[in-house]
């Protein structure tokens, strides 16, 4: 039954070495042998796949269903013993991570392009996660990439599609296929971490939450846990039905794409809490009535209060944040006396710290927070931790934020994105910036004096590996900071990200509008990097 398909010239453009997954337009994935090339490269590059157990599922975007069938046939033809697949081919990214760990699987294949739009003309993605449940480390992704450039054949079966709509145990060419409830194991894990009783009581007391699932994968998870298990009123979860094109929207929980939620939360009669997650369920945002909790602040508040949830009642071993994430969490760590790690952008850098027990909580400014319960960031988990904290503290989100700033001061923070910039222009900007780093200290720009400037290098404290060129950071004497880096996930030209931060200790200033509070730093950033000269852009496309 096994068929070996010869590929004469490889059509595979390849994922960039170092990134944990491959993200392209659906059209590209549909080119003959394209997806198959990547999948076979995984089977070739990862040792001991024969006889192994794999987890498989995706965020349900367009092409998910076809891809699952292709991967199942190829897994069987490559001698995989057992594949555990989410019903309907669905699994959120954190749930896939949870299943890999729970099943002690060899690894997992996750189908998603995260918060990118879906549909026949939009994006699809695939990535391989290792046995710890996290994105494969660079040695593996580099090996997959190398394979993809040289393979000349792949293995598959000549069989029809299998039915994935019911929970069942099937066999495909001698390989066991277990179709499981995508929510079950994840729900069990959440139940262990959080005080469901207390949260139930909170909802019973009339607490109102609006959770926008953005027609993406978290819908079924949020409905199951929030509405059915925790007793939140029906309709708490909106846009709950996962759609192949996410209803035509970007399933990206930021102030632009989740506008409707922001509007509700800032209007009269707003519920107590608003939340949203992204395409594959690993990102989250949280809002209170009339207040948006910046993800960097959310990480800090969660770090300061996590001990209120049963899963973290013994405190945290440490925290970690990506370098461009604001330093708000550092202040909490200093107060508690726990270590705070600064890593390059991308969740995979947290994996070693979590595995080694050096950090318990971690997060990024890009709406990602998580803990050592899985090895991916986890959107619904963050919402549940917030709910647990709210249930314990019996204060509003606004009160909690203000109390936090009064204790630690406020790190005003914003990210400005310049999207679809000409790639050469963006590279030229970064090159010019790097060239003048040594001359910057001491210079005064827009009334801010540069204290230090460098291109971030990370040395992993666990395995000693070194990652260079992870973003240019400029520290001012006032304690303000600006960071420049190019996105590694965009699919259209280059995206320049400018991260702006200013620390304020005076409560009188806490109410200032964020962009106003950051005005001087914004001006300094533009002058230092010459954003307009290089890109021709006067304004960022997205401000978050
Ligand atoms: C973006 C975010 C980063 C996140 C990644 C994957 O990467 O900035 O924090 O880990 O998506 O979700 P970027 O496009 O900036 O490389
Ligand atoms: Zn995501």
Coordinates of C-alpha atoms and ligand atoms in Angstrom, one line a residue:
X1 CA 0.0 0.0 0.0
X2 CA 2.9 2.3 0.6
X3 CA 3.8 4.5 -2.3
X4 CA 7.1 6.2 -2.8
X5 CA 6.7 9.5 -4.7
X6 CA 9.7 10.8 -6.5
X7 CA 10.2 14.6 -6.5
X8 CA 12.5 15.6 -9.3
X9 CA 13.1 19.2 -8.4
X10 CA 12.1 20.3 -5.0
X11 CA 9.6 23.1 -5.1
X12 CA 10.2 23.8 -1.5
X13 CA 11.2 27.4 -0.8
X14 CA 12.0 26.3 2.8
X15 CA 11.3 27.7 6.2
X16 CA 13.9 30.1 7.4
X17 CA 16.3 28.1 9.6
X18 CA 15.8 29.0 13.2
X19 CA 12.1 29.7 13.0
X20 CA 10.0 27.0 14.5
X21 CA 7.5 26.6 11.8
X22 CA 6.7 27.1 8.1
X23 CA 4.1 29.8 7.2
X24 CA 3.1 30.4 3.6
X25 CA 0.0 31.2 1.6
X26 CA -2.4 28.3 1.1
X27 CA -1.7 28.4 -2.6
X28 CA 1.9 27.7 -1.9
X29 CA 1.1 24.8 0.4
X30 CA -1.1 23.4 -2.4
X31 CA 1.6 23.3 -5.0
X32 CA 2.4 19.7 -5.9
X33 CA 4.5 18.0 -3.2
X34 CA 5.0 21.2 -1.1
X35 CA 3.4 20.2 2.1
X36 CA 4.6 16.6 1.6
X37 CA 8.2 17.8 1.3
X38 CA 8.1 19.5 4.7
X39 CA 6.3 16.6 6.4
X40 CA 8.8 14.0 5.0
X41 CA 11.6 16.3 6.0
X42 CA 10.3 16.0 9.6
X43 CA 10.2 12.2 9.4
X44 CA 13.7 12.2 8.0
X45 CA 15.2 14.7 10.4
X46 CA 13.7 13.6 13.7
X47 CA 15.3 10.3 14.9
X48 CA 13.3 7.3 15.9
X49 CA 10.0 8.2 14.4
X50 CA 9.3 4.6 13.6
X51 CA 7.1 3.1 16.3
X52 CA 6.6 6.5 17.9
X53 CA 3.4 8.3 19.1
X54 CA 2.6 11.6 17.5
X55 CA 0.0 14.3 18.3
X56 CA -1.7 16.0 15.4
X57 CA -4.2 18.8 15.1
X58 CA -4.6 22.4 14.0
X59 CA -6.6 25.6 14.4
X60 CA -9.2 24.7 11.8
X61 CA -8.2 27.2 9.2
X62 CA -8.7 26.6 5.5
X63 CA -6.6 23.6 4.3
X64 CA -6.5 22.1 7.9
X65 CA -8.7 19.2 6.9
X66 CA -6.8 18.3 3.8
X67 CA -3.4 18.6 5.5
X68 CA -4.4 16.3 8.4
X69 CA -5.3 13.6 5.9
X70 CA -2.1 14.0 4.0
X71 CA 0.0 13.9 7.2
X72 CA -1.9 10.8 8.6
X73 CA -1.1 8.9 5.4
X74 CA 2.5 9.9 5.4
X75 CA 2.9 9.1 9.1
X76 CA 1.6 5.6 8.5
X77 CA 3.8 5.1 5.5
X78 CA 6.8 6.2 7.6
X79 CA 6.2 3.6 10.3
X80 CA 4.7 5.8 13.0
X81 CA 2.9 3.5 15.5
X82 CA 0.2 5.8 16.7
X83 CA -1.2 9.2 16.0
X84 CA -3.5 11.0 18.5
X85 CA -5.6 13.5 16.5
X86 CA -8.1 16.0 17.8
X87 CA -11.7 15.4 16.7
X88 CA -12.3 17.1 13.3
X89 CA -8.5 17.6 13.1
X90 CA -8.7 20.3 15.6
X91 CA -6.4 21.2 18.5
X92 CA -5.4 24.6 19.9
X93 CA -1.7 25.1 20.2
X94 CA -1.6 24.9 24.0
X95 CA -3.9 21.9 24.0
X96 CA -1.5 20.1 21.5
X97 CA 1.4 20.9 23.8
X98 CA -0.7 19.5 26.8
X99 CA -1.4 16.3 24.9
X100 CA 2.2 15.8 23.8
X101 CA 3.2 15.9 27.5
X102 CA 0.3 13.9 28.8
X103 CA 0.7 11.1 26.2
X104 CA 4.5 11.1 26.5
X105 CA 4.5 11.4 22.7
X106 CA 7.6 11.7 20.6
X107 CA 6.3 15.0 19.4
X108 CA 3.5 16.7 17.6
X109 CA 2.6 18.4 14.3
X110 CA 0.6 21.6 14.7
X111 CA -1.2 23.2 11.8
X112 CA -1.7 26.9 12.2
X113 CA -0.5 30.3 11.0
X114 CA -1.4 31.7 14.5
X115 CA -3.0 35.1 14.2
X116 CA -2.6 35.5 10.4
X117 CA -5.8 35.5 8.3
X118 CA -7.2 32.2 6.9
X119 CA -8.9 31.2 3.7
X120 CA -8.0 30.0 0.2
X121 CA -6.0 33.2 -0.5
X122 CA -4.6 33.6 3.0
X123 CA -2.1 31.8 5.2
X124 CA -1.5 28.3 6.4
X125 CA 1.3 26.9 8.6
X126 CA 2.9 23.8 10.0
X127 CA 5.3 23.3 12.8
X128 CA 6.9 20.4 14.7
X129 CA 7.0 20.3 18.5
X130 CA 9.3 18.1 20.5
X131 CA 8.5 15.7 23.4
X132 CA 8.6 18.5 26.0
X133 CA 5.5 19.9 24.2
X134 CA 7.3 23.0 22.9
X135 CA 8.5 24.2 19.5
X136 CA 11.4 22.1 18.3
X137 CA 14.8 23.5 19.1
X138 CA 17.0 25.0 16.5
X139 CA 19.1 21.8 16.0
X140 CA 15.9 20.0 14.8
X141 CA 14.5 22.9 12.8
X142 CA 17.8 23.3 11.0
X143 CA 17.9 19.6 10.3
X144 CA 14.4 19.7 8.9
X145 CA 15.4 22.6 6.7
X146 CA 18.5 20.8 5.4
X147 CA 16.4 17.7 4.6
X148 CA 13.8 19.8 2.8
X149 CA 16.5 21.2 0.4
X150 CA 17.8 17.8 -0.6
X151 CA 15.0 15.2 -0.4
X152 CA 14.0 13.5 -3.7
X153 CA 11.2 11.3 -2.5
X154 CA 8.5 10.9 0.1
X155 CA 6.4 8.1 1.4
X156 CA 2.6 7.9 1.5
X157 CA -0.3 5.5 1.3
X158 CA -2.9 5.0 -1.4
X159 CA -5.9 5.1 0.8
X160 CA -9.0 7.2 1.1
X161 CA -9.5 9.9 3.7
X162 CA -10.5 8.7 7.1
X163 CA -13.5 10.0 9.1
X164 CA -12.4 12.4 11.8
X165 CA -15.7 13.7 13.0
X166 CA -16.3 11.2 15.7
X167 CA -14.2 10.1 18.7
X168 CA -12.9 6.7 17.7
X169 CA -9.9 4.4 17.5
X170 CA -9.1 3.4 13.9
X171 CA -6.3 1.8 12.0
X172 CA -4.6 3.3 8.9
X173 CA -2.2 1.0 7.1
X174 CA -1.3 -0.7 10.4
X175 CA -0.9 2.7 12.3
X176 CA -3.3 3.3 15.2
X177 CA -5.3 6.6 14.9
X178 CA -6.9 7.8 18.1
X179 CA -9.5 10.5 17.5
X180 CA -9.9 12.4 20.8
X181 CA -12.0 15.2 22.3
X182 CA -9.7 18.2 21.8
X183 CA -10.8 19.8 25.0
X184 CA -10.7 17.0 27.6
X185 CA -7.1 16.8 28.7
X186 CA -6.7 20.5 28.6
X187 CA -9.8 21.0 30.8
X188 CA -8.4 18.5 33.3
X189 CA -5.1 20.5 33.4
X190 CA -6.9 23.8 34.0
X191 CA -9.0 22.2 36.7
X192 CA -5.8 21.3 38.5
X193 CA -4.3 24.7 38.3
X194 CA -7.3 26.9 39.2
X195 CA -9.9 27.2 41.8
X196 CA -13.0 26.4 39.7
X197 CA -15.2 26.6 42.8
X198 CA -14.2 30.2 43.5
X199 CA -14.5 31.3 39.8
X200 CA -17.9 29.6 39.7
X201 CA -18.9 31.7 42.7
X202 CA -17.6 34.8 41.0
X203 CA -19.9 34.2 37.9
X204 CA -22.8 33.4 40.2
X205 CA -22.4 36.7 41.9
X206 CA -23.1 38.4 38.6
X207 CA -19.6 39.0 37.3
X208 CA -19.8 39.5 33.6
X209 CA -17.1 38.5 31.1
X210 CA -17.1 38.9 27.3
X211 CA -14.7 36.5 25.6
X212 CA -14.2 37.1 21.9
X213 CA -13.0 33.8 20.3
X214 CA -12.7 35.6 17.0
X215 CA -14.2 32.6 15.1
X216 CA -11.0 30.7 15.9
X217 CA -10.0 27.6 17.8
X218 CA -10.6 28.8 21.3
X219 CA -14.3 29.0 20.8
X220 CA -15.0 25.4 21.8
X221 CA -12.5 25.4 24.6
X222 CA -13.9 28.7 26.1
X223 CA -17.5 27.6 25.8
X224 CA -16.7 24.3 27.5
X225 CA -14.7 25.7 30.3
X226 CA -16.2 29.1 30.9
X227 CA -19.9 28.5 30.1
X228 CA -20.4 24.8 30.8
X229 CA -17.9 24.1 33.7
X230 CA -17.7 27.5 35.4
X231 CA -21.3 28.6 34.9
X232 CA -20.6 31.8 33.0
X233 CA -23.9 32.8 31.3
X234 CA -24.5 31.5 27.8
X235 CA -23.3 34.0 25.3
X236 CA -20.3 35.0 27.4
X237 CA -18.2 33.6 24.6
X238 CA -18.8 35.4 21.3
X239 CA -17.8 34.5 17.8
X240 CA -17.4 31.0 19.3
X241 CA -17.8 29.0 16.1
X242 CA -14.4 28.2 14.5
X243 CA -14.6 29.2 10.8
X244 CA -12.1 28.3 8.0
X245 CA -11.6 32.0 7.2
X246 CA -12.2 33.3 10.7
X247 CA -15.2 35.2 9.3
X248 CA -12.9 37.1 7.0
X249 CA -11.0 38.8 9.9
X250 CA -7.5 38.6 11.3
X251 CA -7.8 36.4 14.4
X252 CA -5.4 38.7 16.1
X253 CA -6.3 40.1 19.5
X254 CA -4.9 43.6 19.3
X255 CA -6.6 47.0 19.4
X256 CA -7.0 47.0 15.7
X257 CA -8.4 43.6 14.9
X258 CA -10.4 43.2 18.2
X259 CA -11.8 46.7 17.8
X260 CA -15.4 45.6 18.5
X261 CA -14.3 44.2 21.9
X262 CA -12.5 47.4 22.8
X263 CA -15.6 49.4 21.8
X264 CA -17.8 47.4 24.1
X265 CA -15.3 47.6 27.0
X266 CA -15.0 51.4 26.7
X267 CA -18.8 52.0 26.3
X268 CA -21.3 52.6 29.1
X269 CA -22.6 49.3 30.5
X270 CA -19.4 47.5 29.8
X271 CA -19.0 44.0 31.3
X272 CA -16.5 43.5 34.2
X273 CA -13.9 41.9 31.9
X274 CA -13.2 41.5 28.2
X275 CA -10.8 39.0 26.7
X276 CA -9.9 37.6 23.3
X277 CA -7.5 35.0 21.9
X278 CA -6.0 34.4 18.5
X279 CA -6.3 31.9 15.6
X280 CA -4.6 28.9 17.4
X281 CA -5.4 30.0 21.0
X282 CA -2.0 30.8 22.4
X283 CA -2.4 34.5 22.6
X284 CA -4.6 36.6 24.9
X285 CA -5.6 40.1 25.7
X286 CA -7.4 41.2 28.8
X287 CA -9.5 44.4 29.4
X288 CA -11.3 45.8 32.3
X289 CA -14.2 48.2 32.2
X290 CA -12.7 51.2 30.5
X291 CA -9.2 49.9 30.7
X292 CA -6.9 47.8 28.4
X293 CA -4.3 45.8 30.2
X294 CA -1.1 46.0 28.2
X295 CA 0.3 42.4 27.8
X296 CA 3.5 43.5 29.5
X297 CA 1.5 44.7 32.5
X298 CA -0.6 41.6 32.5
X299 CA 2.5 39.5 32.9
X300 CA 3.6 41.7 35.8
X301 CA 0.2 41.5 37.5
X302 CA 0.0 37.7 37.0
X303 CA 3.5 37.3 38.4
X304 CA 2.6 39.3 41.5
X305 CA -0.7 37.4 42.1
X306 CA -0.2 33.9 40.7
X307 CA 0.2 32.5 44.3
X308 CA -3.6 33.1 44.7
X309 CA -4.3 30.2 42.3
X310 CA -3.8 26.6 43.6
X311 CA -1.4 25.6 40.8
X312 CA 1.0 28.4 41.9
X313 CA 0.3 28.6 45.6
X314 CA 4.0 27.8 46.5
X315 CA 5.2 30.8 44.6
X316 CA 7.2 31.0 41.4
X317 CA 10.7 29.8 40.8
X318 CA 11.3 32.7 38.5
X319 CA 9.9 34.7 35.6
X320 CA 11.0 35.3 32.1
X321 CA 10.2 37.8 29.4
X322 CA 11.3 38.5 25.9
X323 CA 13.8 41.4 25.6
X324 CA 11.3 43.9 23.9
X325 CA 8.7 43.2 26.6
X326 CA 8.4 46.0 29.1
X327 CA 10.4 45.8 32.4
X328 CA 7.2 45.9 34.5
X329 CA 7.7 42.2 35.5
X330 CA 11.3 42.8 36.5
X331 CA 10.1 45.1 39.3
X332 CA 7.8 42.4 40.6
X333 CA 10.7 39.8 40.5
X334 CA 13.0 42.2 42.3
X335 CA 10.4 42.8 45.0
X336 CA 9.8 39.1 45.5
X337 CA 13.5 38.3 45.2
X338 CA 13.1 35.8 42.3
X339 CA 15.2 35.7 39.1
X340 CA 13.9 37.4 36.0
X341 CA 15.3 36.2 32.6
X342 CA 15.4 38.3 29.5
X343 CA 15.3 36.2 26.3
X344 CA 15.1 36.9 22.6
X345 CA 11.6 37.2 21.0
X346 CA 9.9 33.8 20.4
X347 CA 8.4 31.3 22.8
X348 CA 11.0 28.6 22.1
X349 CA 13.6 30.5 24.2
X350 CA 11.5 30.0 27.3
X351 CA 11.5 26.2 26.9
X352 CA 14.9 25.5 28.4
X353 CA 14.1 27.8 31.4
X354 CA 10.8 26.1 32.0
X355 CA 12.3 22.6 31.6
X356 CA 15.1 23.4 34.0
X357 CA 12.7 24.7 36.6
X358 CA 14.4 28.2 36.5
X359 CA 11.2 30.0 35.5
X360 CA 7.5 29.3 36.2
X361 CA 5.8 32.1 34.4
X362 CA 6.8 33.8 31.2
X363 CA 5.5 36.2 28.6
X364 CA 5.9 38.5 25.7
X365 CA 4.6 41.9 24.8
X366 CA 2.8 40.4 21.8
X367 CA -0.1 39.1 23.9
X368 CA 1.5 35.9 25.0
X369 CA 1.6 34.6 28.5
X370 CA 2.2 31.1 29.9
X371 CA 3.7 29.0 32.5
X372 CA 5.4 25.6 33.0
X373 CA 2.0 23.8 32.7
X374 CA 2.7 23.4 28.9
X375 CA 5.5 24.6 26.6
X376 CA 3.5 27.0 24.5
X377 CA 1.9 30.3 25.5
X378 CA -1.7 29.8 26.5
X379 CA -4.5 32.3 25.9
X380 CA -7.3 30.7 27.9
X381 CA -5.0 29.8 30.7
X382 CA -4.1 33.5 31.1
X383 CA -7.8 34.4 31.2
X384 CA -8.5 31.7 33.9
X385 CA -5.6 32.9 36.0
X386 CA -7.0 36.5 35.8
X387 CA -10.4 35.1 36.8
X388 CA -8.9 33.2 39.7
X389 CA -7.1 36.4 40.9
X390 CA -10.3 38.5 40.5
X391 CA -12.3 35.9 42.5
X392 CA -9.8 36.0 45.3
X393 CA -9.2 39.8 45.4
X394 CA -12.8 40.9 44.9
X395 CA -11.6 44.0 43.1
X396 CA -12.2 45.3 39.6
X397 CA -9.5 45.0 37.0
X398 CA -9.1 48.8 37.1
X399 CA -8.5 48.7 40.8
X400 CA -6.0 45.9 40.5
X401 CA -4.1 47.8 37.8
X402 CA -4.0 51.0 39.8
X403 CA -2.9 49.2 43.0
X404 CA -0.2 47.5 41.0
X405 CA 1.2 50.8 39.6
X406 CA 1.0 52.4 43.0
X407 CA 3.2 49.6 44.4
X408 CA 5.7 49.2 41.5
X409 CA 5.3 52.4 39.3
X410 CA 4.0 52.3 35.8
X411 CA 6.0 51.2 32.7
X412 CA 4.2 53.0 29.8
X413 CA 4.6 50.8 26.8
X414 CA 3.7 50.7 23.2
X415 CA 4.8 48.9 20.0
X416 CA 4.7 50.6 16.6
X417 CA 4.6 48.3 13.6
X418 CA 5.5 49.4 10.1
X419 CA 4.1 46.6 7.9
X420 CA 4.9 45.4 4.4
X421 CA 7.9 47.7 4.2
X422 CA 10.3 47.1 1.3
X423 CA 12.6 44.4 2.6
X424 CA 15.8 46.0 1.3
X425 CA 14.8 49.4 2.9
X426 CA 14.1 47.7 6.2
X427 CA 17.4 45.8 6.1
X428 CA 19.2 49.1 5.3
X429 CA 17.6 50.8 8.3
X430 CA 18.8 48.1 10.6
X431 CA 22.3 48.0 9.1
X432 CA 22.7 51.8 9.5
X433 CA 21.4 51.6 13.0
X434 CA 23.9 48.9 14.0
X435 CA 26.7 50.8 12.4
X436 CA 26.1 53.8 14.7
X437 CA 25.6 52.0 18.0
X438 CA 29.0 52.8 19.3
X439 CA 28.6 56.5 18.7
X440 CA 25.2 56.8 20.4
X441 CA 26.0 56.7 24.1
X442 CA 26.2 60.3 25.5
X443 CA 24.3 61.8 22.6
X444 CA 21.2 63.8 23.4
X445 CA 18.1 63.2 21.2
X446 CA 14.9 65.1 21.7
X447 CA 16.0 65.8 25.3
X448 CA 16.8 62.2 26.1
X449 CA 20.4 61.2 26.6
X450 CA 21.5 57.8 25.4
X451 CA 23.0 55.7 28.2
X452 CA 23.8 52.6 26.2
X453 CA 23.1 51.0 22.9
X454 CA 23.6 47.4 21.7
X455 CA 22.4 44.6 19.6
X456 CA 20.9 42.0 22.0
X457 CA 22.9 38.8 22.3
X458 CA 21.4 36.0 24.4
X459 CA 23.4 33.2 26.1
X460 CA 21.0 30.5 27.2
X461 CA 21.7 29.9 30.9
X462 CA 20.8 26.2 30.6
X463 CA 22.7 25.0 27.5
X464 CA 25.0 27.9 26.9
X465 CA 23.9 28.4 23.3
X466 CA 24.3 31.9 21.9
X467 CA 21.8 33.8 19.8
X468 CA 23.1 37.0 18.2
X469 CA 21.4 40.0 16.5
X470 CA 18.2 39.7 18.5
X471 CA 17.2 43.4 18.3
X472 CA 18.8 46.8 18.7
X473 CA 18.1 48.3 22.1
X474 CA 18.7 51.8 23.2
X475 CA 18.6 52.8 26.9
X476 CA 18.2 56.4 27.9
X477 CA 19.5 57.9 31.1
X478 CA 15.9 58.6 32.2
X479 CA 15.3 54.8 32.2
X480 CA 13.3 55.0 29.0
X481 CA 14.0 52.5 26.3
X482 CA 13.5 51.9 22.6
X483 CA 14.0 48.6 20.8
X484 CA 14.1 48.0 17.0
X485 CA 13.8 44.6 15.3
X486 CA 12.4 43.1 12.2
X487 CA 9.6 40.6 12.4
X488 CA 10.4 37.0 11.8
X489 CA 6.8 35.9 11.1
X490 CA 5.5 38.3 8.5
X491 CA 4.7 36.9 5.0
X492 CA 4.6 40.2 3.1
X493 CA 7.9 42.2 2.7
X494 CA 9.4 43.2 6.1
X495 CA 7.7 44.4 9.3
X496 CA 9.7 46.9 11.4
X497 CA 8.8 46.7 15.0
X498 CA 9.6 49.7 17.3
X499 CA 9.1 49.0 21.0
X500 CA 8.8 52.1 23.3
X501 CA 8.9 52.2 27.0
X502 CA 9.1 54.8 29.8
X503 CA 9.0 54.3 33.5
X504 CA 6.9 56.6 35.6
X505 CA 6.8 56.5 39.4
X506 CA 4.6 59.5 40.1
X507 CA 0.9 58.5 40.4
X508 CA -0.2 61.9 39.1
X509 CA 1.0 60.7 35.7
X510 CA -0.6 57.3 35.6
X511 CA -3.7 58.5 33.8
X512 CA -1.8 60.0 30.9
X513 CA -2.7 58.5 27.5
X514 CA 0.1 56.1 26.6
X515 CA 1.0 57.7 23.3
X516 CA 1.2 61.0 25.0
X517 CA 3.3 59.7 27.8
X518 CA 5.7 58.2 25.2
X519 CA 5.8 61.2 22.8
X520 CA 9.4 62.1 23.5
X521 CA 10.6 58.5 23.1
X522 CA 8.7 58.2 19.9
X523 CA 10.4 61.3 18.5
X524 CA 13.8 60.1 19.7
X525 CA 13.3 56.7 18.1
X526 CA 12.4 58.2 14.7
X527 CA 15.5 60.4 14.8
X528 CA 17.9 57.7 15.8
X529 CA 16.7 55.2 13.3
X530 CA 15.6 57.5 10.5
X531 CA 12.4 55.6 10.0
X532 CA 10.9 58.1 7.6
X533 CA 14.1 58.5 5.5
X534 CA 14.5 54.7 5.1
X535 CA 10.9 53.6 4.7
X536 CA 9.0 56.7 3.6
X537 CA 6.5 56.0 6.3
X538 CA 5.3 58.8 8.5
X539 CA 3.0 56.8 10.7
X540 CA 3.1 53.2 11.9
X541 CA 0.4 50.8 10.5
X542 CA -0.5 49.3 13.8
X543 CA 0.0 50.8 17.3
X544 CA -0.5 48.3 20.1
Ligands
LIG1 C1 5.7 37.7 16.7 C2 5.8 38.3 18.1 C3 6.6 37.4 19.0 C4 5.9 36.0 19.0 C5 5.8 35.5 17.6 C6 5.1 34.2 17.5 O1 7.0 37.5 16.2 O2 6.4 39.6 18.1 O3 6.6 37.9 20.3 O4 6.7 35.1 19.7 O5 5.1 36.5 16.8 O6 3.8 34.3 18.0 P1 7.7 38.6 15.2 O7 6.8 38.8 14.0 O8 7.9 39.9 15.9 O9 9.0 38.0 14.8
LIG2 ZN1 -1.0 32.1 18.0

